[in-house]
PDB file of C-alpha atoms in Angstrom:
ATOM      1  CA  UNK A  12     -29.274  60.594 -29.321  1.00 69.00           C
ATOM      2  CA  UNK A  13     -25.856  60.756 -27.172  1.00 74.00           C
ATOM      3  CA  UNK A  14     -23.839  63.952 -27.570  1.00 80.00           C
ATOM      4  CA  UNK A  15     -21.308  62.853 -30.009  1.00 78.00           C
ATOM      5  CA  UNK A  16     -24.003  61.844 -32.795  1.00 78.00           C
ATOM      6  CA  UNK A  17     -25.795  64.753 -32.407  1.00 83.00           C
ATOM      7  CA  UNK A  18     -22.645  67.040 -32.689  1.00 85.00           C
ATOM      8  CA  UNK A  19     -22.330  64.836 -35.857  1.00 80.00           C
ATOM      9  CA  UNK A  20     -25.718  65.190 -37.149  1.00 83.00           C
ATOM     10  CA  UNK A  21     -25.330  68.978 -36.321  1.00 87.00           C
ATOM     11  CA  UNK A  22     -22.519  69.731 -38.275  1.00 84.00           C
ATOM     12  CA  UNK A  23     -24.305  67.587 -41.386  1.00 81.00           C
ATOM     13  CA  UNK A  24     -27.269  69.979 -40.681  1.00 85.00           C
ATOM     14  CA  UNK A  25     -25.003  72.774 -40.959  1.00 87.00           C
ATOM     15  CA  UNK A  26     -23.271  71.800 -44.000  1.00 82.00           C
ATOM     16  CA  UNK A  27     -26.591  71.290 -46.036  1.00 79.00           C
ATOM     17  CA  UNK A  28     -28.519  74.584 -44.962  1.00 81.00           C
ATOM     18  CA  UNK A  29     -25.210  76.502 -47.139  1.00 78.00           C
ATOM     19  CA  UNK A  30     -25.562  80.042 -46.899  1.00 78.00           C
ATOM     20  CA  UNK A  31     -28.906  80.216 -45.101  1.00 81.00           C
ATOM     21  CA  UNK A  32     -27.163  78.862 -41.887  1.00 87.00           C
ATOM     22  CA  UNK A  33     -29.985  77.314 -39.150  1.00 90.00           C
ATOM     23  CA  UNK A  34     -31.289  79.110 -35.925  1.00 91.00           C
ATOM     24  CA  UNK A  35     -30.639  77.875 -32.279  1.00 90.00           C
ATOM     25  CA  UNK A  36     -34.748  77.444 -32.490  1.00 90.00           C
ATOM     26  CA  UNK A  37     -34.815  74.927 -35.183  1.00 91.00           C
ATOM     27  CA  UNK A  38     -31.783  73.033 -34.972  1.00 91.00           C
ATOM     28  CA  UNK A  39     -33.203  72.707 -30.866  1.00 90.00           C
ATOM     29  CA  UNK A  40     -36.369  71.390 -32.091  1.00 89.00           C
ATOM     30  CA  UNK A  41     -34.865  69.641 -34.720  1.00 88.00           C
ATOM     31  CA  UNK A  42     -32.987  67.277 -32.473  1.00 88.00           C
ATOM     32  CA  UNK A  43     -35.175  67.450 -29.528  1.00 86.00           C
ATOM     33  CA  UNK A  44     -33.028  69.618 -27.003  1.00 89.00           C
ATOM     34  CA  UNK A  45     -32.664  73.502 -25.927  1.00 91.00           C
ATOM     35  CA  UNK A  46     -31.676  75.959 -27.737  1.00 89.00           C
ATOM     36  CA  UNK A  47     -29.149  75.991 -25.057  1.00 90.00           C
ATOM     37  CA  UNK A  48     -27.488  73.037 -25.477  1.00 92.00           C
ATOM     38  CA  UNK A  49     -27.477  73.561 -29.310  1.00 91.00           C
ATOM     39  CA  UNK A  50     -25.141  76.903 -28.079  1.00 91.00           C
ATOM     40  CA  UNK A  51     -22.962  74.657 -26.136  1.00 91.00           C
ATOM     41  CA  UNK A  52     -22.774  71.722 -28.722  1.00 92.00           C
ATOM     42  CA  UNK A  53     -22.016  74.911 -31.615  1.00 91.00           C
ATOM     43  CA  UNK A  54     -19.099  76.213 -29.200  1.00 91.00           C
ATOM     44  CA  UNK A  55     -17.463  72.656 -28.908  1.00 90.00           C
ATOM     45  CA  UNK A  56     -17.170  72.696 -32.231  1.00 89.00           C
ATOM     46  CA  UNK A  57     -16.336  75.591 -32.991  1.00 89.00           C
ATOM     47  CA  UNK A  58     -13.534  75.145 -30.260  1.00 88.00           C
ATOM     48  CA  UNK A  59     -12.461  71.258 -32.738  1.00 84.00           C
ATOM     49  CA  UNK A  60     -11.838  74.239 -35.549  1.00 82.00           C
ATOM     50  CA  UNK A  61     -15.046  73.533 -37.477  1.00 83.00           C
ATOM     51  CA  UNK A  62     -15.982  76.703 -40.031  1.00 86.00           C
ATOM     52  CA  UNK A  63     -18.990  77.493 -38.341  1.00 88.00           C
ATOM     53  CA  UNK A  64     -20.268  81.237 -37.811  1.00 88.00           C
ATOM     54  CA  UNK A  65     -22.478  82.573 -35.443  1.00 88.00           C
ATOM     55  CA  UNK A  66     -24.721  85.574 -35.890  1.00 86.00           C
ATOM     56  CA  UNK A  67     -26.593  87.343 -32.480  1.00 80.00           C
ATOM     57  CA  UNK A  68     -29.884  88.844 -32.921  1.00 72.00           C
ATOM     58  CA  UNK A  69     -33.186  88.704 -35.407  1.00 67.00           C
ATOM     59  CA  UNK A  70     -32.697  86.664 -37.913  1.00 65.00           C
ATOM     60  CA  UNK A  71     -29.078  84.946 -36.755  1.00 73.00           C
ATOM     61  CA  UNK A  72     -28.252  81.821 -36.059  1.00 88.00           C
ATOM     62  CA  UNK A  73     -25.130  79.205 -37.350  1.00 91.00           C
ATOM     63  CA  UNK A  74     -23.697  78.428 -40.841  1.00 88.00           C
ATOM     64  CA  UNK A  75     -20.641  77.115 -42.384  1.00 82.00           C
ATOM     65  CA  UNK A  76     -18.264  79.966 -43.178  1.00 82.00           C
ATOM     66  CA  UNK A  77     -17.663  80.411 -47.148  1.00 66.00           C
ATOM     67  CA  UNK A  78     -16.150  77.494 -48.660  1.00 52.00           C
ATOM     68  CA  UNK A  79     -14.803  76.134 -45.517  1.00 50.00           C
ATOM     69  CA  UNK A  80     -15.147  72.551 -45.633  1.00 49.00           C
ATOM     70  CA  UNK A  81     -15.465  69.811 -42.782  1.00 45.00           C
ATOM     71  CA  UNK A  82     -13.926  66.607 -42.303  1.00 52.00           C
ATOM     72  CA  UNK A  83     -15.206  63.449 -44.481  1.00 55.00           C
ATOM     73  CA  UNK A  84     -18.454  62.853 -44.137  1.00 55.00           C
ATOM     74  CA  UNK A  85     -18.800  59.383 -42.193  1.00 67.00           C
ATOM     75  CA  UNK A  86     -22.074  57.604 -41.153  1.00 76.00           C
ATOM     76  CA  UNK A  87     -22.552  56.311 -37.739  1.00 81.00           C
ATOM     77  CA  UNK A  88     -23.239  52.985 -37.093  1.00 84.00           C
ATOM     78  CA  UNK A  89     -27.005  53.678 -36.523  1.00 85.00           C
ATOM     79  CA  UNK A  90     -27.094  55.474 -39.475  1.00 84.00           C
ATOM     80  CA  UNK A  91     -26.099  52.762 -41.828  1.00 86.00           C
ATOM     81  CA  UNK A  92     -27.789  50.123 -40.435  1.00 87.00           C
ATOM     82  CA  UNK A  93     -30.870  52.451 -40.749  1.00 84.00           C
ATOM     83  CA  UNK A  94     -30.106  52.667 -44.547  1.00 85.00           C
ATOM     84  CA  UNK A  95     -29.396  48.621 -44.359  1.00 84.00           C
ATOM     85  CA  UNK A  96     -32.519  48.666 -42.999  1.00 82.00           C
ATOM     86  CA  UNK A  97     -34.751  50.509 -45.465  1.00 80.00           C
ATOM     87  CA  UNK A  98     -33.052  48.291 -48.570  1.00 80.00           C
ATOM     88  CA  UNK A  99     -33.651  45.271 -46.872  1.00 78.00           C
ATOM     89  CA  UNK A 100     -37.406  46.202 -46.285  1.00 75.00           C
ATOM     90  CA  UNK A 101     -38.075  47.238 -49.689  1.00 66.00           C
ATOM     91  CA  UNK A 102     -35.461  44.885 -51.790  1.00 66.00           C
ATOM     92  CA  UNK A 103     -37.386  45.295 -54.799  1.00 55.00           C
ATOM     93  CA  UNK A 104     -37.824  48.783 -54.991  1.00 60.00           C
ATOM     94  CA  UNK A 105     -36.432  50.834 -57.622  1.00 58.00           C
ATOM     95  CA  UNK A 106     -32.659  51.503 -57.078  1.00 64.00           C
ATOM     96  CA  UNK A 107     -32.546  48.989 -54.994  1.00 70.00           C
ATOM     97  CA  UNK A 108     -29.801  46.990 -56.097  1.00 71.00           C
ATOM     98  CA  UNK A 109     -27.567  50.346 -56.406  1.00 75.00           C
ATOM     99  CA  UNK A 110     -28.501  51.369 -53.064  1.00 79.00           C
ATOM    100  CA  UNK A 111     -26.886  47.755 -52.155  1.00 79.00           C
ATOM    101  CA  UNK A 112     -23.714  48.430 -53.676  1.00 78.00           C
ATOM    102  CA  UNK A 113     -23.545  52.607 -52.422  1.00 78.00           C
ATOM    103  CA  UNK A 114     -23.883  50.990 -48.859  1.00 81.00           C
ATOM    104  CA  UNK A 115     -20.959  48.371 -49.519  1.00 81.00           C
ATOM    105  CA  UNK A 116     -19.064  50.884 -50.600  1.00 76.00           C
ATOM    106  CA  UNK A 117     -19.575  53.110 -47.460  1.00 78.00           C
ATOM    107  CA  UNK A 118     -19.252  50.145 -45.421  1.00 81.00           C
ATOM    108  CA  UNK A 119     -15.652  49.606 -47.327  1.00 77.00           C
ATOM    109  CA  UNK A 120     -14.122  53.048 -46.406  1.00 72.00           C
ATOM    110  CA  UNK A 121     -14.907  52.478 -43.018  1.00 78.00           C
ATOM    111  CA  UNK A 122     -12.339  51.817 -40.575  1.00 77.00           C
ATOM    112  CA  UNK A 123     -12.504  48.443 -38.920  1.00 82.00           C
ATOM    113  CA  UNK A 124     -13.638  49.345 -35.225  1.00 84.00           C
ATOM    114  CA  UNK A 125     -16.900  51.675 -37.317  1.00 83.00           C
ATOM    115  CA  UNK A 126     -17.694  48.383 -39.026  1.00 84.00           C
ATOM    116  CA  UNK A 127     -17.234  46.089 -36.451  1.00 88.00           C
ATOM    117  CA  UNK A 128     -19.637  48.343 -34.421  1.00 88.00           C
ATOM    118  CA  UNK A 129     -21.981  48.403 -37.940  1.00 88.00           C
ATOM    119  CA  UNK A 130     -22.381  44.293 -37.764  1.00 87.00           C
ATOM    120  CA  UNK A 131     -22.757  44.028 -33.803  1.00 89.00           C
ATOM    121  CA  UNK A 132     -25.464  46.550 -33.891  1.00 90.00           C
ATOM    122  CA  UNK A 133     -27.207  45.479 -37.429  1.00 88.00           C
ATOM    123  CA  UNK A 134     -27.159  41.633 -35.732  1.00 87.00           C
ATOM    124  CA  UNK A 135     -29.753  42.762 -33.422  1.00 89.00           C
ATOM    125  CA  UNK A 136     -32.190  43.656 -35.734  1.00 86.00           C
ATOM    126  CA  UNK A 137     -34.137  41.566 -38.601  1.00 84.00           C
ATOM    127  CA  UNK A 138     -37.230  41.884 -40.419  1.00 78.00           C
ATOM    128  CA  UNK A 139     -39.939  39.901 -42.043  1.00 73.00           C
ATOM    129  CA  UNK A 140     -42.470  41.695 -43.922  1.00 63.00           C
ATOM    130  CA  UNK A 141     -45.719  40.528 -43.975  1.00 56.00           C
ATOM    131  CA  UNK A 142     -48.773  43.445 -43.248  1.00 50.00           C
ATOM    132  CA  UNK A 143     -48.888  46.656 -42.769  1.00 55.00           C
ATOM    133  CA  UNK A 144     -46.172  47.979 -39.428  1.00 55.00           C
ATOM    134  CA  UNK A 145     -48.467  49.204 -37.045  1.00 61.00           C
ATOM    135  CA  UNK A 146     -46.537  52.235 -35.654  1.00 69.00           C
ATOM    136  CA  UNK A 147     -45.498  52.901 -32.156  1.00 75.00           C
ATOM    137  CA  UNK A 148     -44.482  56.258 -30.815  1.00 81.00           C
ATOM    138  CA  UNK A 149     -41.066  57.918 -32.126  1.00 81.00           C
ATOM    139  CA  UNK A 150     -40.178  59.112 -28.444  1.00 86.00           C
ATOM    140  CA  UNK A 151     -40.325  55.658 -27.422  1.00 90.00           C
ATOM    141  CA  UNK A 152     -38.999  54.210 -30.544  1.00 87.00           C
ATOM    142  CA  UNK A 153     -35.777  56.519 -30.220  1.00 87.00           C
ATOM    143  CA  UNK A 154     -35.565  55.570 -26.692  1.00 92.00           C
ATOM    144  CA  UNK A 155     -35.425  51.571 -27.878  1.00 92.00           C
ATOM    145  CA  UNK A 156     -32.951  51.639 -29.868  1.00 89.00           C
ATOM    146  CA  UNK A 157     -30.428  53.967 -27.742  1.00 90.00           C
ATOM    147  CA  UNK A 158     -30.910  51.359 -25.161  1.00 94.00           C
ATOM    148  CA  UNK A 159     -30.441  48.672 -27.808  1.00 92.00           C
ATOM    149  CA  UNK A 160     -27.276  50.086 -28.778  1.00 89.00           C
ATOM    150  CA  UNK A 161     -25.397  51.629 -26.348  1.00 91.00           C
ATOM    151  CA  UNK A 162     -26.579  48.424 -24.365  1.00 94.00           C
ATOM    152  CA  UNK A 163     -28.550  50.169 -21.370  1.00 96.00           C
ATOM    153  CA  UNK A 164     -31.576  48.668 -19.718  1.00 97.00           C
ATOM    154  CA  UNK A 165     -34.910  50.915 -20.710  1.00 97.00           C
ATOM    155  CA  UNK A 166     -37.793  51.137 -18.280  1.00 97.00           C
ATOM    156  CA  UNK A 167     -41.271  50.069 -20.470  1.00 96.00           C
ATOM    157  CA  UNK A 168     -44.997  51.208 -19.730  1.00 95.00           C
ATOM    158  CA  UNK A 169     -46.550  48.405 -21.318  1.00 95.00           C
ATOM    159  CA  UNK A 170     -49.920  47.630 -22.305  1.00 93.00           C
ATOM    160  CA  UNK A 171     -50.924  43.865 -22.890  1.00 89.00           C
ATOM    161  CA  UNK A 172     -53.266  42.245 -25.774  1.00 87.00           C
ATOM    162  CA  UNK A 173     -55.905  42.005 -22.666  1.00 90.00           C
ATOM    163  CA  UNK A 174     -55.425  45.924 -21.704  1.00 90.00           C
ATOM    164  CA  UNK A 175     -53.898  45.164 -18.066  1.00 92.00           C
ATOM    165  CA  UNK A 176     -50.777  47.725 -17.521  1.00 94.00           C
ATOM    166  CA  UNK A 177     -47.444  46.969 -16.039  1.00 95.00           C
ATOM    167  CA  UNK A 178     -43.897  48.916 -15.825  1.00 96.00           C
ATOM    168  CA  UNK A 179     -41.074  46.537 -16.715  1.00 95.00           C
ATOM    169  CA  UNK A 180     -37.476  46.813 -16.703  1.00 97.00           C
ATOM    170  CA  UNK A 181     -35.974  45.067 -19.382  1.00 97.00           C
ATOM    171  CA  UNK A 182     -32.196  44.719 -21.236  1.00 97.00           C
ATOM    172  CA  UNK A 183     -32.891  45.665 -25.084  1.00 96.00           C
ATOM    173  CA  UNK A 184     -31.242  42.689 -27.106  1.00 95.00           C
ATOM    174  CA  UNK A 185     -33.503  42.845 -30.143  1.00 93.00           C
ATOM    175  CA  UNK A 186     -35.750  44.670 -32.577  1.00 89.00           C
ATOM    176  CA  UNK A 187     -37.906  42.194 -35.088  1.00 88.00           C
ATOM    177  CA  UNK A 188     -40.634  42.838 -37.645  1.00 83.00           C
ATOM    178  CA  UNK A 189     -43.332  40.202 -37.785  1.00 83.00           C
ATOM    179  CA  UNK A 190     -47.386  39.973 -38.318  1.00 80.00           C
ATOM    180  CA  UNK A 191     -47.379  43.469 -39.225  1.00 78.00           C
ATOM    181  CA  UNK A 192     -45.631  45.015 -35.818  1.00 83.00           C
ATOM    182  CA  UNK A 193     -41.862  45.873 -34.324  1.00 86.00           C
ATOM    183  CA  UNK A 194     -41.008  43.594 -31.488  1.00 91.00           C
ATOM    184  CA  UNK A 195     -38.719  44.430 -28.794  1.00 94.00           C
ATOM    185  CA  UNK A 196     -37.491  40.902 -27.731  1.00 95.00           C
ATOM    186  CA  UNK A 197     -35.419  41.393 -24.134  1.00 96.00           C
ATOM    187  CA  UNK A 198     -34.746  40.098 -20.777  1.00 97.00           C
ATOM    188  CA  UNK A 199     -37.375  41.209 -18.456  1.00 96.00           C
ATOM    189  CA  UNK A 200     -36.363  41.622 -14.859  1.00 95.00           C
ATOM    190  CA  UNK A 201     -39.613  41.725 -13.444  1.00 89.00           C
ATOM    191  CA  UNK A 202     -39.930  38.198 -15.090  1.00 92.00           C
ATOM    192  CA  UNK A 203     -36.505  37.033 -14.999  1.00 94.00           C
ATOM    193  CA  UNK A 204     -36.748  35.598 -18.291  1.00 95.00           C
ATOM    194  CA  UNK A 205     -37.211  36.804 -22.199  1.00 96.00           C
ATOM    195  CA  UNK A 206     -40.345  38.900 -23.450  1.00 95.00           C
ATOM    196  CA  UNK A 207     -41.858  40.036 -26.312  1.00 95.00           C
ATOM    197  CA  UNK A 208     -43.039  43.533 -26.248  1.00 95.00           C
ATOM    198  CA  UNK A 209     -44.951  45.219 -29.328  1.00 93.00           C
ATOM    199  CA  UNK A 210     -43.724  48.196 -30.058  1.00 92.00           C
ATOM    200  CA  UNK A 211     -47.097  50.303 -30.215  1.00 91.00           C
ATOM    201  CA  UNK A 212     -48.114  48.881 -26.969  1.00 94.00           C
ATOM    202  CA  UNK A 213     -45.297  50.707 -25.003  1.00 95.00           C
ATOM    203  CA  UNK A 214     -46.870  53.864 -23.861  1.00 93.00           C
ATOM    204  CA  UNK A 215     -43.519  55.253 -22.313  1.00 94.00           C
ATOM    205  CA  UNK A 216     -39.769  54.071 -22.410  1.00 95.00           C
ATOM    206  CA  UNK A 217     -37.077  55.712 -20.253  1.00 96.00           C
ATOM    207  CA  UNK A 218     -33.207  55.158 -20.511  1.00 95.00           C
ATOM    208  CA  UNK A 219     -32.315  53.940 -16.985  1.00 95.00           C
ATOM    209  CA  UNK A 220     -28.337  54.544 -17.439  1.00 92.00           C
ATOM    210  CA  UNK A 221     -27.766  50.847 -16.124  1.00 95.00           C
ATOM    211  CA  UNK A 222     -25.649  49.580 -18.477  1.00 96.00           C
ATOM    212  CA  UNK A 223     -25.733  45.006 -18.946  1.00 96.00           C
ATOM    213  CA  UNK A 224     -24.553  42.150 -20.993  1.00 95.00           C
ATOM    214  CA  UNK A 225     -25.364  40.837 -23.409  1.00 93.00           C
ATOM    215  CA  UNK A 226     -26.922  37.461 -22.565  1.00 93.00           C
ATOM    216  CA  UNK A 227     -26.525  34.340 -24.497  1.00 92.00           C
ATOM    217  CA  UNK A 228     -27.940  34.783 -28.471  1.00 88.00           C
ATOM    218  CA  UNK A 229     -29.387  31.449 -28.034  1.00 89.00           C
ATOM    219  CA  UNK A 230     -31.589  32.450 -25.238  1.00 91.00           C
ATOM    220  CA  UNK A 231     -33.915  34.074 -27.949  1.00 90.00           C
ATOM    221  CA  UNK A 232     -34.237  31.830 -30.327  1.00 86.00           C
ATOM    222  CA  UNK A 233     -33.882  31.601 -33.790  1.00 83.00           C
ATOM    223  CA  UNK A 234     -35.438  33.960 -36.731  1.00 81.00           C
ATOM    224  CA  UNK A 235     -38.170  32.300 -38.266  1.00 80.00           C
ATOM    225  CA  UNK A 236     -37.170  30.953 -41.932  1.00 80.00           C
ATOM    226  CA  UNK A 237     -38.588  33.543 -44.197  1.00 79.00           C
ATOM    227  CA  UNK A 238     -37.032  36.323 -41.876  1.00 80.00           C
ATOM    228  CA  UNK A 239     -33.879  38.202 -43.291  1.00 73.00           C
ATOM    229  CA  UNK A 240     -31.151  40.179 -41.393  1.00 72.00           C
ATOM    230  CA  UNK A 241     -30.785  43.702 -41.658  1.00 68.00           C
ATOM    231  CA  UNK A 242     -26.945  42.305 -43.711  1.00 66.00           C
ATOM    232  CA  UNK A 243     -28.289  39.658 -45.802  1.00 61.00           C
ATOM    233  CA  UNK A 244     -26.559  39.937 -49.250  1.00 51.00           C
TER     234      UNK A 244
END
């Protein structure tokens, strides 16, 4: 998670503990950093004017001062097309048709560069249910999809149907669910061409910071026919 979702996701955090406020401890292993940088992320916004106090000692930690209020709550684009996500993989579940219409709506207030950024990133992911989703790890999972979209190339340890290990560096272009597993379908530059990685196979993923571009859509064929985007109405 870059800096500027987690200081959203902090403040959120904030706002629903209420009164009880949140330690440096558990908001660090919350989202996976130091209590230090939770200090420094709570002093930036602090500094922005959030109402956010700060107790020293046993027992302190951060809150949001009395009735002080934040700005609007606004999901990121990951965040939607997470919830997009969920109601597309369970479509008939209870709800589901009001869960449709609370994402529309959220998708409505949103200014135009937020949901241009909501389609570009939900384009790049689709899923066809069929089995059981064998799961891969979340540290490599989370590492996936930052590469996927802030559009950096991810370093893969990578373990093949026959066992034999390789390390790959591949551009992220696209997540897909299919015979019961999550795909990562990207340019491999060890191959110089596209490959399909299982996402329970990678044993480690690593953010390079090498940033690429997108490559032709065509290049990766097309969804099979029962497969629906992440957007499909």
């Amino acid at each position: 998670m870059d800096r500027p979702a987690r200081l959203h996701a902090l403040t959120e955090e904030l706002r629903r503990a209420g009164d009880r406020g949140r330690t440096a401890e558990q908001l660090a292993a919350q989202f996976e950093v130091t209590a230090r940088t939770i200090k420094r992320d709570v002093a930036v916004l602090q500094s922005s004017g959030a109402p956010i106090w700060a107790s020293a000692g046993p027992g302190g930690g951060y809150g949001i001062i009395g009735n002080g209020t934040l700005p609007p709550v606004n999901f990121t684009p990951a965040q939607a097309v997470s919830v997009a996500l969920a109601l597309t993989a369970f479509r008939d579940a209870p709800f589901a048709t009001d869960g449709r219409a609370a994402l529309a709506k959220l998708l409505d207030v949103m200014d135009s560069e937020s949901r241009e950024r909501v389609e570009r990133l939900g384009a790049k992911v689709w899923i066809r249910r069929d089995a059981d989703t064998a799961s891969a790890e979340p540290r490599v999972r989370r590492v996936v999809e930052d590469g996927l979209q802030r559009e950096l190339m991810v370093s893969l340890r990578y373990v093949d149907r026959d066992g034999e290990r390789t390390e790959r560096v591949v551009e992220p272009h696209l997540l897909a669910h299919t015979r019961g597993s999550w795909f990562l379908i990207a340019w491999c530059l060890s191959r110089a061409g596209v490959r399909w990685f299982r996402l329970d196979r990678v044993s480690d993923a690593t953010l390079t910071g090498r940033s690429f571009v997108p490559r032709d859509p065509s290049l990766f064929g097309e969804p099979p026919a029962d497969a629906r985007s992440v957007f499909e109405r």
